[in-house]
Short mmCIF file of C-alpha atoms and ligand atoms in Angstrom, two decimals:
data_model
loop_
_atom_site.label_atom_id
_atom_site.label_comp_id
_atom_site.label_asym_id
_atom_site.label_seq_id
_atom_site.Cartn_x
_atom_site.Cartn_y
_atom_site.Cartn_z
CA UNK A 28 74.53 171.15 140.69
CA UNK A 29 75.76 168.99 137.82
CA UNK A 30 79.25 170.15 136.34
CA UNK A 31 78.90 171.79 132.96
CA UNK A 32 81.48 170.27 131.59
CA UNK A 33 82.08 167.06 133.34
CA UNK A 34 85.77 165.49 134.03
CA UNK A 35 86.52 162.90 132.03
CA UNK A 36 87.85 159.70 133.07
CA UNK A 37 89.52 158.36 130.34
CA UNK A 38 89.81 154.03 130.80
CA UNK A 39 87.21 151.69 131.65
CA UNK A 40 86.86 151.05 134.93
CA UNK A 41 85.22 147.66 136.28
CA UNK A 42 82.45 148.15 138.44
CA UNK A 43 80.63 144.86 140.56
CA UNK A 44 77.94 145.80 142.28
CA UNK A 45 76.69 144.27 145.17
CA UNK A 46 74.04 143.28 147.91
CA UNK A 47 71.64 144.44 150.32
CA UNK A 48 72.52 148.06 151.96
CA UNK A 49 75.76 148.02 150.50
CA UNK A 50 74.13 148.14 147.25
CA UNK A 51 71.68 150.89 148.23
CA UNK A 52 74.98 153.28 149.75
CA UNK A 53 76.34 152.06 146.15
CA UNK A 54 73.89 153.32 144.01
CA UNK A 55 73.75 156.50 146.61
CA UNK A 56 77.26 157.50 146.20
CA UNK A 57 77.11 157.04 142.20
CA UNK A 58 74.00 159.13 142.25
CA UNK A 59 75.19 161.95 144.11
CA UNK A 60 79.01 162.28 144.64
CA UNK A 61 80.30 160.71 141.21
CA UNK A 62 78.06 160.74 138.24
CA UNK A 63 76.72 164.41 138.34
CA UNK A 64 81.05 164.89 138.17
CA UNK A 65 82.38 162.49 136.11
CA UNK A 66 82.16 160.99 132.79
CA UNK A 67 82.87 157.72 133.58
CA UNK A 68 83.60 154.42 131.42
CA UNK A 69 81.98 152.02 133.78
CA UNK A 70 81.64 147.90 132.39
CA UNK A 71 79.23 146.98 134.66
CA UNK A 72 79.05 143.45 136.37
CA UNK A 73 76.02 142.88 138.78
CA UNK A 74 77.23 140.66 141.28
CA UNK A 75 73.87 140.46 143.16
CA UNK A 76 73.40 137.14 144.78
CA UNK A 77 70.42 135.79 142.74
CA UNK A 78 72.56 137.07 139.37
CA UNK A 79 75.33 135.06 140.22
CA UNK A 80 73.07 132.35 141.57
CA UNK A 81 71.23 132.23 137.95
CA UNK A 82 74.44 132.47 135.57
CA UNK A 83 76.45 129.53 137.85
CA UNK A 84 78.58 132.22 139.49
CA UNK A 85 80.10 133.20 134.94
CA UNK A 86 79.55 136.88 136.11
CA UNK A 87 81.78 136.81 139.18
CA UNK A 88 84.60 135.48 136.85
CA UNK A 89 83.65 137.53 134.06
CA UNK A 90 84.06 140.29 136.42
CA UNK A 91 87.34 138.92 137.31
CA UNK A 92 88.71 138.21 134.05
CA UNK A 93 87.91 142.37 133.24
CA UNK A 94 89.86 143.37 135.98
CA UNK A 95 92.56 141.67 134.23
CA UNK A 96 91.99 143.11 130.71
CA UNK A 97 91.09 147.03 132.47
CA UNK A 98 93.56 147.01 134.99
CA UNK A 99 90.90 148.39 137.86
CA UNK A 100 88.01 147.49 139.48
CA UNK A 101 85.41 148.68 142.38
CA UNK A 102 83.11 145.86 144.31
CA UNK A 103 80.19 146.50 146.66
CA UNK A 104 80.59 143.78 149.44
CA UNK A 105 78.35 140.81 148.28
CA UNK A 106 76.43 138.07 150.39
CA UNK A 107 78.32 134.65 150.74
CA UNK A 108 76.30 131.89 150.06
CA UNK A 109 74.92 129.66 153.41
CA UNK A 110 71.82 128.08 153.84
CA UNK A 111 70.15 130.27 155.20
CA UNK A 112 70.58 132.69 152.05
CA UNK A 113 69.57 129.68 149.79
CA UNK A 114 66.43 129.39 151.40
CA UNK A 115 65.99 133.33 151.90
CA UNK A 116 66.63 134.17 147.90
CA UNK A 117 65.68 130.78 146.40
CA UNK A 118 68.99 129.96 145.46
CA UNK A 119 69.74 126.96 142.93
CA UNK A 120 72.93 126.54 145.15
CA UNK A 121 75.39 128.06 147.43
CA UNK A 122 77.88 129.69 145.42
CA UNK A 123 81.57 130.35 146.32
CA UNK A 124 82.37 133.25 147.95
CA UNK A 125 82.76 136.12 144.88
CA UNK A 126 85.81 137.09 146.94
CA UNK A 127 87.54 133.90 147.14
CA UNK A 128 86.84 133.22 143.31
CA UNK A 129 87.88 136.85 142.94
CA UNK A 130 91.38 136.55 144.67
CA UNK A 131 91.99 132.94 142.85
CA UNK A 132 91.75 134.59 139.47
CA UNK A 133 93.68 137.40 140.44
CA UNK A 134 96.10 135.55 142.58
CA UNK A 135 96.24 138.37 144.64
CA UNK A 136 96.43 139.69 148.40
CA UNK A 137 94.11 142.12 150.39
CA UNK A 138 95.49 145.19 152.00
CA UNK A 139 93.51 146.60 154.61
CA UNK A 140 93.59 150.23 155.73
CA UNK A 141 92.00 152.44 158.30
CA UNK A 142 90.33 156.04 157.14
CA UNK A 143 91.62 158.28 159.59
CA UNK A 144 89.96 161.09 161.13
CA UNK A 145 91.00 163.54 163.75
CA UNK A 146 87.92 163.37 166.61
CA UNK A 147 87.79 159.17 165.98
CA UNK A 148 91.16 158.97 167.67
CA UNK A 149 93.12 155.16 167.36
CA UNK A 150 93.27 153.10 171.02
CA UNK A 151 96.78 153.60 170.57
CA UNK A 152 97.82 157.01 170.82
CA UNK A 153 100.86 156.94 169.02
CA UNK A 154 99.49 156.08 165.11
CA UNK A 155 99.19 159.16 163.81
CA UNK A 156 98.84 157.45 160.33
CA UNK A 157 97.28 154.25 158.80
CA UNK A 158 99.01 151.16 159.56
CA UNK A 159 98.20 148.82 156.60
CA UNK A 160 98.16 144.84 157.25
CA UNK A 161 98.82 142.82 154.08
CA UNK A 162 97.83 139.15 154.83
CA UNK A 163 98.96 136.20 153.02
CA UNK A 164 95.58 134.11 152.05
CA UNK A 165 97.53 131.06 151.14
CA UNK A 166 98.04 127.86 153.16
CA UNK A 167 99.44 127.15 156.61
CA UNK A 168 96.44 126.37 159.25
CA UNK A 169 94.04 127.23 157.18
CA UNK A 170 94.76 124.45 154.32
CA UNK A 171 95.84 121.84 157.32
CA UNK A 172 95.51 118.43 158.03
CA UNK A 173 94.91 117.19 161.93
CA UNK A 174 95.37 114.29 163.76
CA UNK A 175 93.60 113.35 167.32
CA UNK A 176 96.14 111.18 168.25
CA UNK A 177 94.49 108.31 171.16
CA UNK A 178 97.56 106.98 172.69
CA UNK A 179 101.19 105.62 172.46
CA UNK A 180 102.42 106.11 169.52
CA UNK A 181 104.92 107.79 166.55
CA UNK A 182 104.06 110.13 163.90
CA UNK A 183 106.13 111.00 161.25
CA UNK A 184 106.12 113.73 158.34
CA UNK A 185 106.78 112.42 155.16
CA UNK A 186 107.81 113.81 151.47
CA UNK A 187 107.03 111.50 148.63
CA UNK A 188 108.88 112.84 145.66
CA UNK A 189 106.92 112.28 142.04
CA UNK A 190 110.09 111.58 140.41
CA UNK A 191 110.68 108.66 142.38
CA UNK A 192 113.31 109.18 144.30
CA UNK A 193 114.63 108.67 147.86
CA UNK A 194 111.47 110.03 150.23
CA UNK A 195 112.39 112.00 153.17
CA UNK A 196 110.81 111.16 156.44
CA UNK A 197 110.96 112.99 160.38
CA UNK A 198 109.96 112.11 163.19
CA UNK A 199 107.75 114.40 165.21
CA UNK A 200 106.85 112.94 168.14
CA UNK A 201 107.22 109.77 170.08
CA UNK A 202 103.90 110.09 172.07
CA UNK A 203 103.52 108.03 175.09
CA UNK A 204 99.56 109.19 176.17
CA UNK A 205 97.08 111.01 174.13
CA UNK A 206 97.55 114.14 172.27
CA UNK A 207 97.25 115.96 168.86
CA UNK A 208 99.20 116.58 165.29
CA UNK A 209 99.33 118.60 162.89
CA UNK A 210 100.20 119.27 159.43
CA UNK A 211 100.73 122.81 156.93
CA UNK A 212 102.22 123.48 153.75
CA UNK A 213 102.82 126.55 151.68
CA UNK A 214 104.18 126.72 148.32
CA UNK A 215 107.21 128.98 146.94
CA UNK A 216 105.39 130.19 144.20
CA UNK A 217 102.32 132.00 146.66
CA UNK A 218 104.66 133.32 148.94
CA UNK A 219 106.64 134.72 146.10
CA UNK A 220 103.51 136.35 144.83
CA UNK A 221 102.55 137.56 147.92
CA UNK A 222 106.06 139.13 148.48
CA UNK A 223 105.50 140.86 145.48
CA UNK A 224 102.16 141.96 145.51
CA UNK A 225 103.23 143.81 148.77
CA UNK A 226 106.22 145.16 147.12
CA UNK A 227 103.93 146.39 144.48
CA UNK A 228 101.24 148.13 147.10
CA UNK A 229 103.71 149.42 149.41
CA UNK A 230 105.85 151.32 146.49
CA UNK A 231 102.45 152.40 145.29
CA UNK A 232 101.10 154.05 148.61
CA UNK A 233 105.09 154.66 149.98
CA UNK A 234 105.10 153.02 152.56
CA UNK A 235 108.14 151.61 154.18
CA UNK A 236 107.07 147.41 153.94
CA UNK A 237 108.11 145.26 157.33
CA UNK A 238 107.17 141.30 157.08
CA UNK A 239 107.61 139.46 160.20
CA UNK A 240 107.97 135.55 160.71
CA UNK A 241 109.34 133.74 163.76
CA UNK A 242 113.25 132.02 161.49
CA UNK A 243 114.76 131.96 164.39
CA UNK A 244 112.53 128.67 165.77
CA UNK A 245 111.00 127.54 162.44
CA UNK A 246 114.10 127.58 160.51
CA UNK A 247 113.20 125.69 157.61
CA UNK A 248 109.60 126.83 156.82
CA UNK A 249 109.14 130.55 158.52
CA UNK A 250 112.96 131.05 156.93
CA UNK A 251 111.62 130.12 153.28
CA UNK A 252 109.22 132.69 154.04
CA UNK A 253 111.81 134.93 155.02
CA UNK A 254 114.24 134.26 152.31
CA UNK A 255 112.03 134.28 149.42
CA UNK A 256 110.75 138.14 150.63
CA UNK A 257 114.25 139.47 150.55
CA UNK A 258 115.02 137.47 147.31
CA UNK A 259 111.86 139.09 145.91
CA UNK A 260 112.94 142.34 147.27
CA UNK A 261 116.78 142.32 145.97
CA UNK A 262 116.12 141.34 142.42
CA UNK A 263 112.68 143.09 141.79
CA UNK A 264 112.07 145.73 144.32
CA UNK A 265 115.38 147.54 145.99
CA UNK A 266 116.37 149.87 143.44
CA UNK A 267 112.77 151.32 143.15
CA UNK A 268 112.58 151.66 146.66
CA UNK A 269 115.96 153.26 147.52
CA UNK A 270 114.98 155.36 144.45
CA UNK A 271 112.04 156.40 146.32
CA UNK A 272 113.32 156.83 149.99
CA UNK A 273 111.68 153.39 151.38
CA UNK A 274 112.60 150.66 153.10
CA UNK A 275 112.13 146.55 153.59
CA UNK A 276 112.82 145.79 157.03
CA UNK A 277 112.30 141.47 158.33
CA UNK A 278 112.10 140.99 161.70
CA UNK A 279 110.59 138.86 164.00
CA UNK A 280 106.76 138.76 164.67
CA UNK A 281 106.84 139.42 168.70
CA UNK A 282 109.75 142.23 167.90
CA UNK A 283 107.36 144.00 165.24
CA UNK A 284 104.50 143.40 167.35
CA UNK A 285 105.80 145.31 170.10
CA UNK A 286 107.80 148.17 167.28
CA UNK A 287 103.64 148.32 166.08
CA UNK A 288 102.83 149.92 169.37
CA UNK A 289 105.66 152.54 169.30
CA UNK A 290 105.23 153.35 165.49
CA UNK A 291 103.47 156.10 164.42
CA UNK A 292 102.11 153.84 161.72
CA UNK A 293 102.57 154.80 158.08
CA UNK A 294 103.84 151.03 156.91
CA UNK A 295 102.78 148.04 155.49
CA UNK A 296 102.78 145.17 157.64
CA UNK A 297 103.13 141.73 155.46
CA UNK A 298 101.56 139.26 157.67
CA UNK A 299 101.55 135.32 157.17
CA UNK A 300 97.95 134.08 157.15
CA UNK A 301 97.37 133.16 160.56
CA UNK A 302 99.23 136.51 162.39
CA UNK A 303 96.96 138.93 159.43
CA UNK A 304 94.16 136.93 160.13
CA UNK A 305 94.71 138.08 164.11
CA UNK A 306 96.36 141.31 163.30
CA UNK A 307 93.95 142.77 161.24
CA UNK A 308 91.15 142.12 163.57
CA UNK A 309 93.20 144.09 166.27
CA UNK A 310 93.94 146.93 164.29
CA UNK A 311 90.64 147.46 162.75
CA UNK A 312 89.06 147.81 166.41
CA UNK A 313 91.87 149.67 167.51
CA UNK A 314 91.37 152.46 164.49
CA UNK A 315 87.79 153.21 165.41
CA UNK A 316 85.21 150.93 163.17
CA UNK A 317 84.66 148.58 160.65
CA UNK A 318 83.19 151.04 158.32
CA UNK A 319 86.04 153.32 158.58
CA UNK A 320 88.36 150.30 156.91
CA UNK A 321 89.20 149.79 153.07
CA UNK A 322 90.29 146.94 151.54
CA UNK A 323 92.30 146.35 148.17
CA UNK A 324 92.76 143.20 146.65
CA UNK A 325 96.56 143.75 144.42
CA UNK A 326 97.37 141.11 141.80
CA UNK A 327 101.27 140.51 141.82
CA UNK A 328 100.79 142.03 138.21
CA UNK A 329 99.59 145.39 139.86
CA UNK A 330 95.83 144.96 138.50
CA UNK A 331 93.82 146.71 142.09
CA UNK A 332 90.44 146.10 142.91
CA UNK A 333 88.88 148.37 145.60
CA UNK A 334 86.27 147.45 148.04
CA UNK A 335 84.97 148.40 151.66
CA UNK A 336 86.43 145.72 154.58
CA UNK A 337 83.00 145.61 156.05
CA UNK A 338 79.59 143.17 154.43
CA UNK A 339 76.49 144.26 153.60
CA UNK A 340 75.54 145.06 156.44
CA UNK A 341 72.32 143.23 156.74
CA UNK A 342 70.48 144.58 159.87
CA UNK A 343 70.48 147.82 158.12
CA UNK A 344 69.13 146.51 154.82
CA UNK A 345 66.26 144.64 157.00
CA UNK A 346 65.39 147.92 158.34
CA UNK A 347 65.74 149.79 155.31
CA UNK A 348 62.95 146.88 153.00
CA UNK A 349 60.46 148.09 156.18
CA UNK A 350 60.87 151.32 155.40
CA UNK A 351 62.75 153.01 158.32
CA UNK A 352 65.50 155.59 157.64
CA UNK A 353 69.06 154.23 158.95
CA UNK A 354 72.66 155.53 160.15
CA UNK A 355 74.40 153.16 157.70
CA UNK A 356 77.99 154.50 156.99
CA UNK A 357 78.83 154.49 153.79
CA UNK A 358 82.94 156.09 153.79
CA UNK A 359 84.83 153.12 153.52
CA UNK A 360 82.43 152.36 150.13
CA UNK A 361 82.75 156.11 149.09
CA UNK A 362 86.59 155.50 149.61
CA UNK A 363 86.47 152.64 147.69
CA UNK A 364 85.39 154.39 144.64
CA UNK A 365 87.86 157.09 145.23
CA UNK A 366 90.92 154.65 145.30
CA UNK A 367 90.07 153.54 142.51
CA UNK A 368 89.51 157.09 140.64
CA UNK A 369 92.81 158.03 141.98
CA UNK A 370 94.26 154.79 140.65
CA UNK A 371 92.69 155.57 137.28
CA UNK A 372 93.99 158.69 137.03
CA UNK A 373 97.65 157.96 138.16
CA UNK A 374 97.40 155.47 135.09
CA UNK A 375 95.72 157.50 132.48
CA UNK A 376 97.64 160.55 133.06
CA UNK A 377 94.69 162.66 134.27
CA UNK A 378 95.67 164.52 137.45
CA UNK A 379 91.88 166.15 137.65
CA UNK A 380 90.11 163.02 137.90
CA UNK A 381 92.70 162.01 140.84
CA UNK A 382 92.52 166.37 142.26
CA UNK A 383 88.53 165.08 142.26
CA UNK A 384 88.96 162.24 144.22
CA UNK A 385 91.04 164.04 146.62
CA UNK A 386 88.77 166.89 147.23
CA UNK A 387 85.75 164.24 147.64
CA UNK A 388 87.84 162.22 150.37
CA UNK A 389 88.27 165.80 151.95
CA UNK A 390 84.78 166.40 151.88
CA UNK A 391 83.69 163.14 153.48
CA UNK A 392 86.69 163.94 155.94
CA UNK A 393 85.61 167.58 156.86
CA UNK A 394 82.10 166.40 157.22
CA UNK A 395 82.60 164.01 159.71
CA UNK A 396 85.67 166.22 161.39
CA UNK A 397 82.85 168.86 161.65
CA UNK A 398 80.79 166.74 163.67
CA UNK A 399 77.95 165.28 160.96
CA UNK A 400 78.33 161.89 161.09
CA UNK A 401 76.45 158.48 161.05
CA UNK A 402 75.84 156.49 164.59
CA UNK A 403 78.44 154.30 164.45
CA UNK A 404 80.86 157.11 164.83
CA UNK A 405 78.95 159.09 166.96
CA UNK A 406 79.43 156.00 169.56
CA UNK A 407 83.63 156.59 169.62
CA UNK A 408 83.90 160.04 168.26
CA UNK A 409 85.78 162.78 170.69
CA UNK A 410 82.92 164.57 170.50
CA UNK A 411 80.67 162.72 172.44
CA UNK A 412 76.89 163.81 172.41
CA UNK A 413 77.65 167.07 170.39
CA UNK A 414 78.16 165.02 167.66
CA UNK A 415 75.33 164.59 165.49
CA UNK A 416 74.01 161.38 164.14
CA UNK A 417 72.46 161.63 161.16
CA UNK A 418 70.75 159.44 158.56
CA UNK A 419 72.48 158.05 155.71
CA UNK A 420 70.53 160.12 152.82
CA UNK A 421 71.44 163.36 155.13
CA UNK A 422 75.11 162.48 155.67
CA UNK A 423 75.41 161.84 151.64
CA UNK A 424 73.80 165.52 151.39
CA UNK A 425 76.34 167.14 153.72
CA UNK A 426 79.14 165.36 151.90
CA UNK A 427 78.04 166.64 148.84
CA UNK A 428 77.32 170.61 149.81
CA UNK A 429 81.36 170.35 151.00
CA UNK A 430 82.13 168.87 147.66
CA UNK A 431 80.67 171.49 145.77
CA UNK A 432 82.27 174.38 147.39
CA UNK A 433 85.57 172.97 146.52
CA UNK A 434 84.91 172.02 142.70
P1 LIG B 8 78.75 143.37 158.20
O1 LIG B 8 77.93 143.58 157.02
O2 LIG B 8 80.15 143.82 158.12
O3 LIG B 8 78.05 144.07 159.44
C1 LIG B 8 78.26 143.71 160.78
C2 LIG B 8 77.83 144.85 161.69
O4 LIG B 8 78.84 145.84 161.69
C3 LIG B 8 76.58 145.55 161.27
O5 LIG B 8 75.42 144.88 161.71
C4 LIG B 8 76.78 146.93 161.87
O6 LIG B 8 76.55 146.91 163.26
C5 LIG B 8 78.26 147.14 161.68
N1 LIG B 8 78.59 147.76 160.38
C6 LIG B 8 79.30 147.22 159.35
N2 LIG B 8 79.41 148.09 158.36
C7 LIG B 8 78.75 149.21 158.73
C8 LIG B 8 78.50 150.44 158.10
N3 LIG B 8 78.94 150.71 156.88
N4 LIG B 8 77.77 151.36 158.78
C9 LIG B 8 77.31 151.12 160.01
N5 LIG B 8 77.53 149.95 160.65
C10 LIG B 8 78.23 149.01 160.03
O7 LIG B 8 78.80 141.85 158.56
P2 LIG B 8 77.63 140.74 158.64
O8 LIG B 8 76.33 141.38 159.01
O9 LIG B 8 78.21 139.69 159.48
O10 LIG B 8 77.53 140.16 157.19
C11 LIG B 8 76.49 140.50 156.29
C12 LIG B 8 76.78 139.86 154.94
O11 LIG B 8 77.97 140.41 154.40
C13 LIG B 8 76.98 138.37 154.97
O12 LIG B 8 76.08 137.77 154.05
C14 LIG B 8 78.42 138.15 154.53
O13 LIG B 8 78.53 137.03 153.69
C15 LIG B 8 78.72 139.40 153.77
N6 LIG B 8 80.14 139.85 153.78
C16 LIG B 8 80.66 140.28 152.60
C17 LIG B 8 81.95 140.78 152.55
C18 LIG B 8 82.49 141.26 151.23
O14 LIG B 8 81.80 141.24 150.23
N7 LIG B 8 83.71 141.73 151.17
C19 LIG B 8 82.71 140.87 153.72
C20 LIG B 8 82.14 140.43 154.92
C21 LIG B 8 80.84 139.93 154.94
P3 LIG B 8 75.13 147.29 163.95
O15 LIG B 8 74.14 146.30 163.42
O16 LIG B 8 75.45 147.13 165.39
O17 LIG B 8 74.79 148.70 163.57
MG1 LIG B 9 90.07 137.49 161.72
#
């Protein structure tokens, strides 16, 4: 059934597509659960690898650049360049990854969430709701210079101010045998737009927001971390909050590391790069899958762009070119599309396209909660061996029927 009179989404929304079997659940989930619905306004960006590979990588920023301008976007995971995808799509070059070039635009962060659902039930016993991880993608070991360091000697840390003034110098260690250095920087103005980009996603979700650093033993560099969150948080944030019954709450990353376990989730953890990069790798194994995680890249101007955590998965899509029928799951894609129809609709004003959205995360909920899911689940489900596996097309279908008796 196709509605009669279609809901109307009223602003553009920016849609990249994608690769491999990503792009096949993509064009799946349009086909079935939103276009026989919706009147969308979609500008269209096709971020396929051999399209970005023959316009230099213009349509990744293009794409970019219209998330700015619309507000909202929607991207099907996409294929990072290597070698061995040169060679596989005759590729002029190995492009940047689209979500790197993505985020630089943007300057934003990525917030990832678990879908809950009640027979895939978390490691941890106590989160009863999503526990969101917000990781800063700036800096520290990841942008770091090391030194092997062979024998006796000193090394020093050293500031060389442009103005020409005074330099400032410390000594780190006076080594006496072999051993290693290290340097990391961050910069005032990335934390600052990290702080509020996680201000900005965990007023929109309400969610109380905890960031965690270890002040107490790095007291210059974790504590500018630290300060410029609850500077952030005073001047921009606290009066919305209190206005809305949340909280900020800084404490130290072994104290909220061991809170995590006794939460019942339901916050935003703001992670520096190195503990999110850790963190969210626990916490996506502890909540079930990889395809049952959604990720949101939020500009600190509050533009959102909506995307599954997972790739394209690319076993599946090798399967899928020979012709055999696969399990592929596509919910963290279908909620992809369904933040950002919410999101849309918060904006334009149009509660039915967000009441559709709703009822179509219900539907994919019910379906699996009813015991018709995809193999992946079936593997960790409560269920066990009653629960059905099904093939992608068939799991799309079921989602659907459910849809339809609540439109
Ligand atoms: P992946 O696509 O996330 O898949 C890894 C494995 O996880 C799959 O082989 C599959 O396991 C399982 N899996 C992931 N999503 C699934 C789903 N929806 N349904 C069922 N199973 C799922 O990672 P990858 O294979 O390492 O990477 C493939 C490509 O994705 C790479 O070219 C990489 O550059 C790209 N990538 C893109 C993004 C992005 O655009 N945001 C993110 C990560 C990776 P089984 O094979 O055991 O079934
Ligand atoms: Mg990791």
């Amino acid at each position: 059934m196709a509605l009669k009179n279609k809901i109307n989404v009223k602003n553009t929304i920016v849609e990249l597509d994608g690769d491999e079997m990503t792009r096949i659940m993509w064009e799946m989930t349009k086909e079935k659960l939103l276009t026989p619905y919706l009147d969308m306004d979609l500008e269209y960006y096709d971020l396929h690898i051999k399209h970005r590979d023959e316009t230099e990588d213009q349509v990744t920023r293009a794409a970019a650049e219209a998330i700015q301008k619309h507000g909202i976007g929607v991207k099907c995971a996409t294929i990072t360049a290597t070698q061995e995808r040169v060679k596989e799509y005759d590729l002029k070059q190995e492009t940047k990854s689209p979500n790197a070039t993505i985020r630089s635009i943007l300057d934003g962060t990525v917030f990832r969430a678990p879908i809950m659902v009640e027979n895939i039930i978390p490691a941890n016993r106590n989160w009863k709701k999503p526990i969101i991880i917000g990781r800063h993608a700036y800096g520290d070991v990841y942008a770091n210079q090391e030194i092997r360091v062979s024998g006796p000697g000193r090394t020093e840390l050293t500031f060389i101010p442009d103005d020409g003034s005074q330099p400032v110098t410390k000594v780190i260690h006076q080594f006496k045998g072999p051993g290693i250095v290290q340097g990391i920087h961050n910069t005032d103005a990335s934390i600052r737009s990290f702080a509020a980009a996680c201000f900005a996603y965990g007023y929109d979700r309400k969610v109380d927001v905890w960031f965690s650093a270890k002040d107490t033993i790095s007291k210059t560099y974790d504590t500018n971390f630290k300060n410029i969150f609850e500077a952030e948080y005073e001047s921009n944030w606290k009066a919305k909050y209190d206005a809305a019954n949340l909280s900020f709450f800084y404490t130290l990353i072994d104290d909220v590391v061991a809170r995590i376990m006794k939460t019942e989730g339901g916050v935003l953890w703001a992670c520096k790069n190195y503990d999110g990069d850790v963190m969210s790798d626990m916490l996506a194994s502890a909540y079930g899958s990889l395809a049952l995680m959604t990720s949101v890249l939020v500009s600190p101007q509050g533009f959102f762009m909506y995307e599954a955590a997972h790739g394209t998965v690319q076993k599946h899509y090798y399967k899928h070119l020979k012709g055999e029928k696969t399990s592929t799951n596509p919910m963290a894609i279908l909620f992809a599309w369904t933040g950002c129809l919410k999101k849309r609709g918060e904006l334009d004003g149009t509660p039915d396209v967000s009441d559709f959205a709703a009822k179509l995360e219900e539907a994919a909920l019910e379906t699996i909660e009813n015991g018709t899911m995809t193999g992946d689940l079936v593997k960790i489900s409560t269920q066990g061996e009653s629960a059905k596996a099904v093939f992608m097309e068939e799991f799309f279908d079921a989602v659907k029927a459910r849809l339809e008796s609540k439109l």
